[in-house]
Amino acid sequence: MATRDAGAVPGGWQVQRIRIGEVDYPYYYGVDCLDLVLQELAALDADLFVVVTDDTVLELHGQALLPGLRALAGVEVISHPPGEAMKTLPVLAADLERVLAAGATRRSVVVGLGGGVPGNLAGVIAALLFRGVRLVHIPTTTTAAMDSVLSLKQAINSAIGKNHIGTYLPPYAVFTDVALLATLPDRELRSGLCEAAKNCLAIRPEALPRLREVLAGGELSTPAALLWLLDESVRAKSSVTVDDAREQRTGLVLEYGHTVGHAVELADHRRRGNDGVSHGEAIAFGMVVAATIAHRRGWLPAEIVELHEEVVSALGAPLRLPAGLTVDDVMDVVRDDNKRGYLPPCSESIAFVLLRELGRPAGDPGLPLVAVRLAEVREALEVVQSREPVLTGADGEVA
């Protein structure tokens, strides 16, 4: 895998090959490099660019990208109000019909512009059009740049739960200009870095000292910090997916924090819509719950749980459930987690990624999941809800 020079030059970029199973694709990243993105897109010889985004991203970044795209080929913009509501079957069906009516062919290119939600919708659209057309990602959030585009998984939500409907499609390429990430609101920036923190805790603990330095410095939006976090995310995800393209074996460690995290995210969004807890914040909270379960089993010492709380608190993510959300609300959703079926069925337990130590998941190395009784999950949630914050002043709630 290619390495990045420590001092990235504005207007230039680096490229790494992302290898996932038998698939590999280029990931270009740099600072102030949209002109280079357009040069690469011009080489695709597309007859139509289908840009899938949300209204907020379109307003922020549309004028920086769309005029250049229109100089290359026709452009059809598919944009929706931001949030999980755009990842549904009715939205997908309407978007596909619209793209076909706009004249899409097998030479067309779908461009996912934005965060993980429009990126996922773009991936499913690209996978279904003519049984698969070229997909490129231009992430504008830390969550997308450091997590969701480093995967072949493309999915939308069902009425039952998150990411239940989807497929696998490798992107043709990924282009990240960290100057776009630096424009994110502070909460959204930090939320996306929760996935990078997950990688350090569950996969690459050797990166934790540097992560703690970056968090303590408080300058997460600098190009240097963002490029380092991006490098770490690429290394971590590549190390567990290189022989597991579908993330159904070793790659399942990437689900650390997601069992409870997805349940919290979905339950809160059903209640508060886009004002609900973000994906990254929910995953961070889920990691604290997972660490608590492992501690109660005697697998992790108290200081590792405290380390989880330190990192989560420094990222501004919740150490408690969002106000108004109850343990019962979370338990109602957690039963439908999308990891069902990996372990022998049991109505009283669910599959979990737990750690025996930092960077060492419990269970078989080839299938890093263990069964956790629903009663254990409830008890851990109640412990976390009642526990005094380890760090002074960390109230843990999300507004």
Short mmCIF file of C-alpha atoms in Angstrom, two decimals, residues 5-344:
data_model
loop_
_atom_site.label_atom_id
_atom_site.label_comp_id
_atom_site.label_asym_id
_atom_site.label_seq_id
_atom_site.Cartn_x
_atom_site.Cartn_y
_atom_site.Cartn_z
CA ASP A 5 4.35 12.17 2.56
CA ALA A 6 4.02 13.84 5.96
CA GLY A 7 3.64 17.26 4.37
CA ALA A 8 0.82 17.22 1.85
CA VAL A 9 1.08 20.02 -0.68
CA PRO A 10 -2.11 22.07 -1.26
CA GLY A 11 -3.44 21.30 -4.70
CA GLY A 12 -1.75 17.88 -4.74
CA TRP A 13 -2.78 14.47 -3.50
CA GLN A 14 -1.74 10.98 -2.60
CA VAL A 15 -3.20 7.70 -3.77
CA GLN A 16 -3.52 4.36 -2.04
CA ARG A 17 -4.88 1.12 -3.45
CA ILE A 18 -7.65 -0.23 -1.25
CA ARG A 19 -7.54 -4.02 -1.38
CA ILE A 20 -10.66 -5.84 -0.21
CA GLY A 21 -10.66 -9.52 -1.04
CA GLU A 22 -9.97 -9.88 -4.75
CA VAL A 23 -11.09 -6.30 -5.40
CA ASP A 24 -8.95 -3.20 -5.33
CA TYR A 25 -9.66 0.42 -6.16
CA PRO A 26 -7.79 3.72 -5.87
CA TYR A 27 -8.37 6.13 -3.02
CA TYR A 28 -7.12 9.63 -3.88
CA TYR A 29 -6.86 12.20 -1.11
CA GLY A 30 -5.28 15.57 -0.58
CA VAL A 31 -5.92 19.22 0.18
CA ASP A 32 -7.66 21.66 -2.21
CA CYS A 33 -7.65 19.12 -5.04
CA LEU A 34 -11.08 19.35 -6.71
CA ASP A 35 -9.42 20.27 -10.01
CA LEU A 36 -7.59 16.94 -9.93
CA VAL A 37 -10.87 15.16 -9.15
CA LEU A 38 -12.40 16.61 -12.31
CA GLN A 39 -9.39 15.53 -14.34
CA GLU A 40 -9.84 11.94 -13.15
CA LEU A 41 -13.59 12.04 -13.82
CA ALA A 42 -12.96 13.33 -17.34
CA ALA A 43 -10.93 10.18 -18.06
CA LEU A 44 -14.00 8.01 -17.36
CA ASP A 45 -15.60 9.06 -20.67
CA ALA A 46 -19.07 9.02 -19.12
CA ASP A 47 -22.19 9.92 -21.08
CA LEU A 48 -24.00 10.97 -17.89
CA PHE A 49 -22.97 11.72 -14.30
CA VAL A 50 -25.71 10.85 -11.80
CA VAL A 51 -24.87 12.88 -8.68
CA VAL A 52 -26.56 11.49 -5.56
CA THR A 53 -26.42 13.91 -2.64
CA ASP A 54 -28.51 15.69 -0.05
CA ASP A 55 -29.81 19.23 -0.02
CA THR A 56 -27.31 20.50 2.56
CA VAL A 57 -24.27 19.13 0.71
CA LEU A 58 -25.64 20.39 -2.59
CA GLU A 59 -25.89 23.91 -1.22
CA LEU A 60 -22.43 23.78 0.37
CA HIS A 61 -20.43 22.11 -2.39
CA GLY A 62 -22.55 21.92 -5.53
CA GLN A 63 -21.12 25.03 -7.13
CA ALA A 64 -17.56 23.82 -6.57
CA LEU A 65 -18.17 20.58 -8.48
CA LEU A 66 -21.21 20.66 -10.76
CA PRO A 67 -20.08 23.28 -13.33
CA GLY A 68 -16.91 21.28 -13.95
CA LEU A 69 -18.90 18.05 -14.28
CA ARG A 70 -21.31 19.64 -16.76
CA ALA A 71 -18.36 20.58 -18.94
CA LEU A 72 -17.56 16.86 -19.23
CA ALA A 73 -20.99 15.28 -19.80
CA GLY A 74 -24.65 15.51 -18.90
CA VAL A 75 -25.45 15.69 -15.19
CA GLU A 76 -28.54 14.46 -13.35
CA VAL A 77 -28.65 15.57 -9.71
CA ILE A 78 -30.59 13.38 -7.27
CA SER A 79 -30.91 15.27 -4.00
CA HIS A 80 -33.08 14.75 -0.94
CA PRO A 81 -33.47 16.33 2.49
CA PRO A 82 -30.61 14.99 4.61
CA GLY A 83 -31.13 12.05 6.92
CA GLU A 84 -31.98 8.36 7.06
CA ALA A 85 -35.36 8.98 5.37
CA MET A 86 -33.61 8.98 1.97
CA LYS A 87 -32.40 5.39 2.51
CA THR A 88 -35.77 3.71 1.86
CA LEU A 89 -37.27 1.52 -0.84
CA PRO A 90 -39.81 4.13 -2.06
CA VAL A 91 -37.06 6.74 -2.46
CA LEU A 92 -34.80 4.23 -4.21
CA ALA A 93 -37.52 3.16 -6.64
CA ALA A 94 -38.39 6.75 -7.58
CA ASP A 95 -34.71 7.66 -8.02
CA LEU A 96 -34.06 4.70 -10.32
CA GLU A 97 -36.98 5.61 -12.55
CA ARG A 98 -35.80 9.22 -12.67
CA VAL A 99 -32.24 8.22 -13.60
CA LEU A 100 -33.47 5.94 -16.38
CA ALA A 101 -35.76 8.68 -17.71
CA ALA A 102 -32.74 11.01 -17.77
CA GLY A 103 -31.07 8.67 -20.26
CA ALA A 104 -28.67 6.66 -18.10
CA THR A 105 -26.77 3.89 -19.91
CA ARG A 106 -24.05 1.40 -19.05
CA ARG A 107 -21.51 4.20 -19.70
CA SER A 108 -23.02 6.41 -17.02
CA VAL A 109 -21.26 7.04 -13.71
CA VAL A 110 -22.99 7.39 -10.34
CA VAL A 111 -21.29 9.90 -8.04
CA GLY A 112 -21.97 9.68 -4.31
CA LEU A 113 -21.41 13.23 -3.04
CA GLY A 114 -21.75 13.71 0.71
CA GLY A 115 -21.83 11.54 3.80
CA GLY A 116 -22.61 7.92 4.41
CA VAL A 117 -26.35 8.19 3.73
CA PRO A 118 -26.20 9.58 0.16
CA GLY A 119 -23.14 7.39 -0.39
CA ASN A 120 -25.12 4.27 0.45
CA LEU A 121 -28.06 5.30 -1.70
CA ALA A 122 -25.66 6.02 -4.57
CA GLY A 123 -24.11 2.59 -4.14
CA VAL A 124 -27.43 0.77 -4.36
CA ILE A 125 -28.48 2.83 -7.39
CA ALA A 126 -25.18 2.04 -9.14
CA ALA A 127 -25.48 -1.66 -8.29
CA LEU A 128 -29.01 -1.95 -9.68
CA LEU A 129 -28.68 0.13 -12.86
CA PHE A 130 -28.08 -2.36 -15.69
CA ARG A 131 -26.88 -4.82 -13.00
CA GLY A 132 -24.00 -2.50 -12.16
CA VAL A 133 -22.51 0.75 -13.46
CA ARG A 134 -19.44 2.63 -12.30
CA LEU A 135 -19.62 4.21 -8.86
CA VAL A 136 -17.33 6.91 -7.52
CA HIS A 137 -17.43 8.52 -4.10
CA ILE A 138 -16.61 12.11 -3.21
CA PRO A 139 -17.08 12.09 0.57
CA THR A 140 -17.69 15.37 2.32
CA THR A 141 -17.91 14.04 5.89
CA THR A 142 -15.38 12.35 8.12
CA THR A 143 -17.75 9.39 8.60
CA ALA A 144 -17.86 8.74 4.87
CA ALA A 145 -14.18 9.44 4.16
CA MET A 146 -12.85 7.32 7.01
CA ASP A 147 -15.40 4.53 7.12
CA SER A 148 -18.24 3.97 4.67
CA VAL A 149 -16.27 4.40 1.40
CA LEU A 150 -13.69 1.88 2.66
CA SER A 151 -16.15 -0.94 2.03
CA LEU A 152 -18.01 -2.77 -0.71
CA LYS A 153 -21.26 -2.76 1.29
CA GLN A 154 -24.12 -0.75 -0.21
CA ALA A 155 -27.43 -0.74 1.64
CA ILE A 156 -30.65 1.04 2.49
CA ASN A 157 -32.97 0.62 5.45
CA SER A 158 -36.08 -1.51 5.80
CA ALA A 159 -39.11 -0.57 7.87
CA ILE A 160 -37.71 -2.94 10.50
CA GLY A 161 -34.11 -1.82 10.82
CA LYS A 162 -30.95 -0.27 9.45
CA ASN A 163 -29.11 -1.52 6.34
CA HIS A 164 -31.30 -4.60 5.87
CA ILE A 165 -31.54 -4.28 2.06
CA GLY A 166 -28.47 -4.08 -0.10
CA THR A 167 -25.64 -5.68 -1.99
CA TYR A 168 -21.89 -5.45 -2.59
CA LEU A 169 -20.34 -3.17 -5.20
CA PRO A 170 -16.78 -1.86 -5.29
CA PRO A 171 -16.41 1.81 -6.11
CA TYR A 172 -14.45 2.61 -9.25
CA ALA A 173 -12.55 5.23 -7.24
CA VAL A 174 -12.78 7.46 -4.17
CA PHE A 175 -11.74 11.13 -4.13
CA THR A 176 -11.39 12.99 -0.82
CA ASP A 177 -10.48 16.64 -0.51
CA VAL A 178 -9.91 17.16 3.22
CA ALA A 179 -10.54 20.88 2.70
CA LEU A 180 -14.22 19.89 2.35
CA LEU A 181 -14.10 17.98 5.63
CA ALA A 182 -12.66 21.01 7.42
CA THR A 183 -15.86 22.95 6.64
CA LEU A 184 -18.00 20.58 8.72
CA PRO A 185 -19.67 21.85 11.89
CA ASP A 186 -17.64 20.81 14.93
CA ARG A 187 -20.19 18.25 16.15
CA GLU A 188 -20.42 16.58 12.75
CA LEU A 189 -16.64 16.56 12.35
CA ARG A 190 -16.16 14.89 15.73
CA SER A 191 -19.01 12.48 15.11
CA GLY A 192 -17.30 11.12 12.03
CA LEU A 193 -14.06 10.63 13.91
CA CYS A 194 -15.83 8.19 16.25
CA GLU A 195 -15.35 5.49 13.60
CA ALA A 196 -11.62 6.28 13.49
CA ALA A 197 -11.54 5.95 17.28
CA LYS A 198 -13.32 2.58 16.96
CA ASN A 199 -10.55 1.40 14.65
CA CYS A 200 -7.91 2.35 17.21
CA LEU A 201 -9.70 0.61 20.09
CA ALA A 202 -10.71 -2.57 18.26
CA ILE A 203 -8.01 -3.02 15.59
CA ARG A 204 -4.95 -0.74 15.95
CA PRO A 205 -4.36 0.12 19.62
CA GLU A 206 -0.80 1.19 18.73
CA ALA A 207 -2.40 4.33 17.26
CA LEU A 208 -4.13 5.29 20.52
CA PRO A 209 -1.33 7.51 21.91
CA ARG A 210 -1.36 9.65 18.78
CA LEU A 211 -5.17 9.72 18.76
CA ARG A 212 -5.21 10.97 22.34
CA GLU A 213 -2.68 13.67 21.42
CA VAL A 214 -4.83 14.80 18.49
CA LEU A 215 -7.95 14.88 20.67
CA ALA A 216 -6.17 16.75 23.46
CA GLY A 217 -4.85 19.31 20.97
CA GLY A 218 -8.40 20.13 19.89
CA GLU A 219 -7.39 20.94 16.30
CA LEU A 220 -9.22 18.12 14.55
CA SER A 221 -10.04 20.16 11.44
CA THR A 222 -6.42 20.82 10.43
CA PRO A 223 -5.29 19.10 7.20
CA ALA A 224 -2.48 17.35 9.06
CA ALA A 225 -4.82 15.84 11.66
CA LEU A 226 -7.41 14.82 9.07
CA LEU A 227 -4.82 13.24 6.78
CA TRP A 228 -3.35 11.25 9.70
CA LEU A 229 -6.80 10.03 10.77
CA LEU A 230 -7.58 9.11 7.17
CA ASP A 231 -4.33 7.14 6.89
CA GLU A 232 -5.10 5.28 10.12
CA SER A 233 -8.63 4.44 8.97
CA VAL A 234 -7.33 3.05 5.67
CA ARG A 235 -4.74 0.92 7.45
CA ALA A 236 -7.19 -0.42 10.02
CA LYS A 237 -10.00 -1.31 7.63
CA SER A 238 -7.66 -2.75 5.02
CA SER A 239 -6.03 -5.04 7.59
CA VAL A 240 -9.31 -6.82 8.39
CA THR A 241 -10.97 -6.79 4.96
CA VAL A 242 -8.05 -7.75 2.71
CA ASP A 243 -9.20 -11.38 2.87
CA ASP A 244 -12.85 -10.67 3.69
CA ALA A 245 -14.45 -8.59 0.98
CA ARG A 246 -17.99 -9.01 2.35
CA GLU A 247 -17.04 -8.22 5.96
CA GLN A 248 -18.63 -11.49 7.07
CA ARG A 249 -15.59 -12.98 8.83
CA THR A 250 -12.55 -11.04 10.12
CA GLY A 251 -14.12 -7.80 8.91
CA LEU A 252 -16.94 -8.17 11.44
CA VAL A 253 -14.67 -6.52 14.01
CA LEU A 254 -15.64 -3.28 12.25
CA GLU A 255 -19.07 -3.79 13.85
CA TYR A 256 -17.61 -2.92 17.26
CA GLY A 257 -20.10 -0.64 18.98
CA HIS A 258 -22.67 -1.08 16.22
CA THR A 259 -25.11 -3.52 17.85
CA VAL A 260 -26.31 -1.07 20.48
CA GLY A 261 -25.16 1.93 18.43
CA HIS A 262 -27.42 1.18 15.46
CA ALA A 263 -30.35 0.58 17.83
CA VAL A 264 -29.81 3.93 19.55
CA GLU A 265 -29.43 5.72 16.22
CA LEU A 266 -32.57 4.21 14.71
CA ALA A 267 -34.72 4.60 17.84
CA ASP A 268 -33.72 8.25 18.26
CA HIS A 269 -34.26 9.08 14.58
CA ARG A 270 -37.73 7.53 14.71
CA ARG A 271 -38.45 9.85 17.62
CA ARG A 272 -36.66 13.08 16.64
CA GLY A 273 -35.90 12.76 12.93
CA ASN A 274 -32.73 14.56 11.83
CA ASP A 275 -32.36 16.07 15.30
CA GLY A 276 -31.55 12.60 16.58
CA VAL A 277 -28.12 11.35 17.59
CA SER A 278 -25.67 10.99 14.67
CA HIS A 279 -24.30 7.68 13.45
CA GLY A 280 -20.83 8.27 14.87
CA GLU A 281 -22.14 9.43 18.24
CA ALA A 282 -24.39 6.38 18.49
CA ILE A 283 -21.51 4.02 17.64
CA ALA A 284 -19.32 5.71 20.26
CA PHE A 285 -22.01 5.16 22.89
CA GLY A 286 -22.35 1.56 21.69
CA MET A 287 -18.62 1.01 22.27
CA VAL A 288 -18.97 2.14 25.88
CA VAL A 289 -21.82 -0.35 26.34
CA ALA A 290 -19.79 -3.12 24.67
CA ALA A 291 -16.79 -2.38 26.91
CA THR A 292 -19.10 -2.47 29.94
CA ILE A 293 -20.44 -5.90 28.95
CA ALA A 294 -16.87 -7.20 28.50
CA HIS A 295 -15.86 -5.76 31.89
CA ARG A 296 -18.84 -7.38 33.62
CA ARG A 297 -17.77 -10.69 32.05
CA GLY A 298 -14.28 -10.23 33.50
CA TRP A 299 -12.66 -9.75 30.10
CA LEU A 300 -11.69 -6.05 30.29
CA PRO A 301 -10.32 -4.21 33.32
CA ALA A 302 -12.02 -1.07 34.58
CA GLU A 303 -9.26 1.15 33.21
CA ILE A 304 -10.06 0.06 29.64
CA VAL A 305 -13.71 0.99 30.16
CA GLU A 306 -12.48 4.35 31.45
CA LEU A 307 -10.29 4.72 28.36
CA HIS A 308 -13.38 4.18 26.18
CA GLU A 309 -15.19 6.89 28.14
CA GLU A 310 -12.20 9.24 27.87
CA VAL A 311 -12.02 8.90 24.07
CA VAL A 312 -15.78 9.13 23.60
CA SER A 313 -16.01 12.18 25.85
CA ALA A 314 -13.11 13.90 24.07
CA LEU A 315 -14.98 13.42 20.79
CA GLY A 316 -18.06 15.11 22.26
CA ALA A 317 -20.10 11.92 21.85
CA PRO A 318 -22.67 10.75 24.42
CA LEU A 319 -21.85 8.76 27.52
CA ARG A 320 -25.56 8.43 28.22
CA LEU A 321 -28.65 7.79 26.13
CA PRO A 322 -30.07 10.92 24.48
CA ALA A 323 -32.63 12.68 26.67
CA GLY A 324 -36.06 11.09 26.32
CA LEU A 325 -34.77 7.76 25.00
CA THR A 326 -35.18 4.82 27.37
CA VAL A 327 -33.46 1.48 27.77
CA ASP A 328 -36.74 -0.15 26.69
CA ASP A 329 -36.70 1.89 23.46
CA VAL A 330 -33.23 0.59 22.63
CA MET A 331 -34.03 -3.01 23.55
CA ASP A 332 -37.06 -2.96 21.27
CA VAL A 333 -34.76 -2.27 18.29
CA VAL A 334 -31.58 -4.13 19.22
CA ARG A 335 -33.29 -7.51 18.71
CA ASP A 336 -33.42 -6.79 14.95
CA ASP A 337 -29.69 -6.17 14.55
CA ASN A 338 -28.42 -7.06 11.08
CA LYS A 339 -25.83 -9.55 12.40
CA ARG A 340 -28.56 -12.11 13.03
CA GLY A 341 -27.72 -15.47 11.47
CA TYR A 342 -23.96 -15.52 12.02
CA LEU A 343 -24.33 -17.51 15.24
CA PRO A 344 -26.75 -20.37 16.05
#
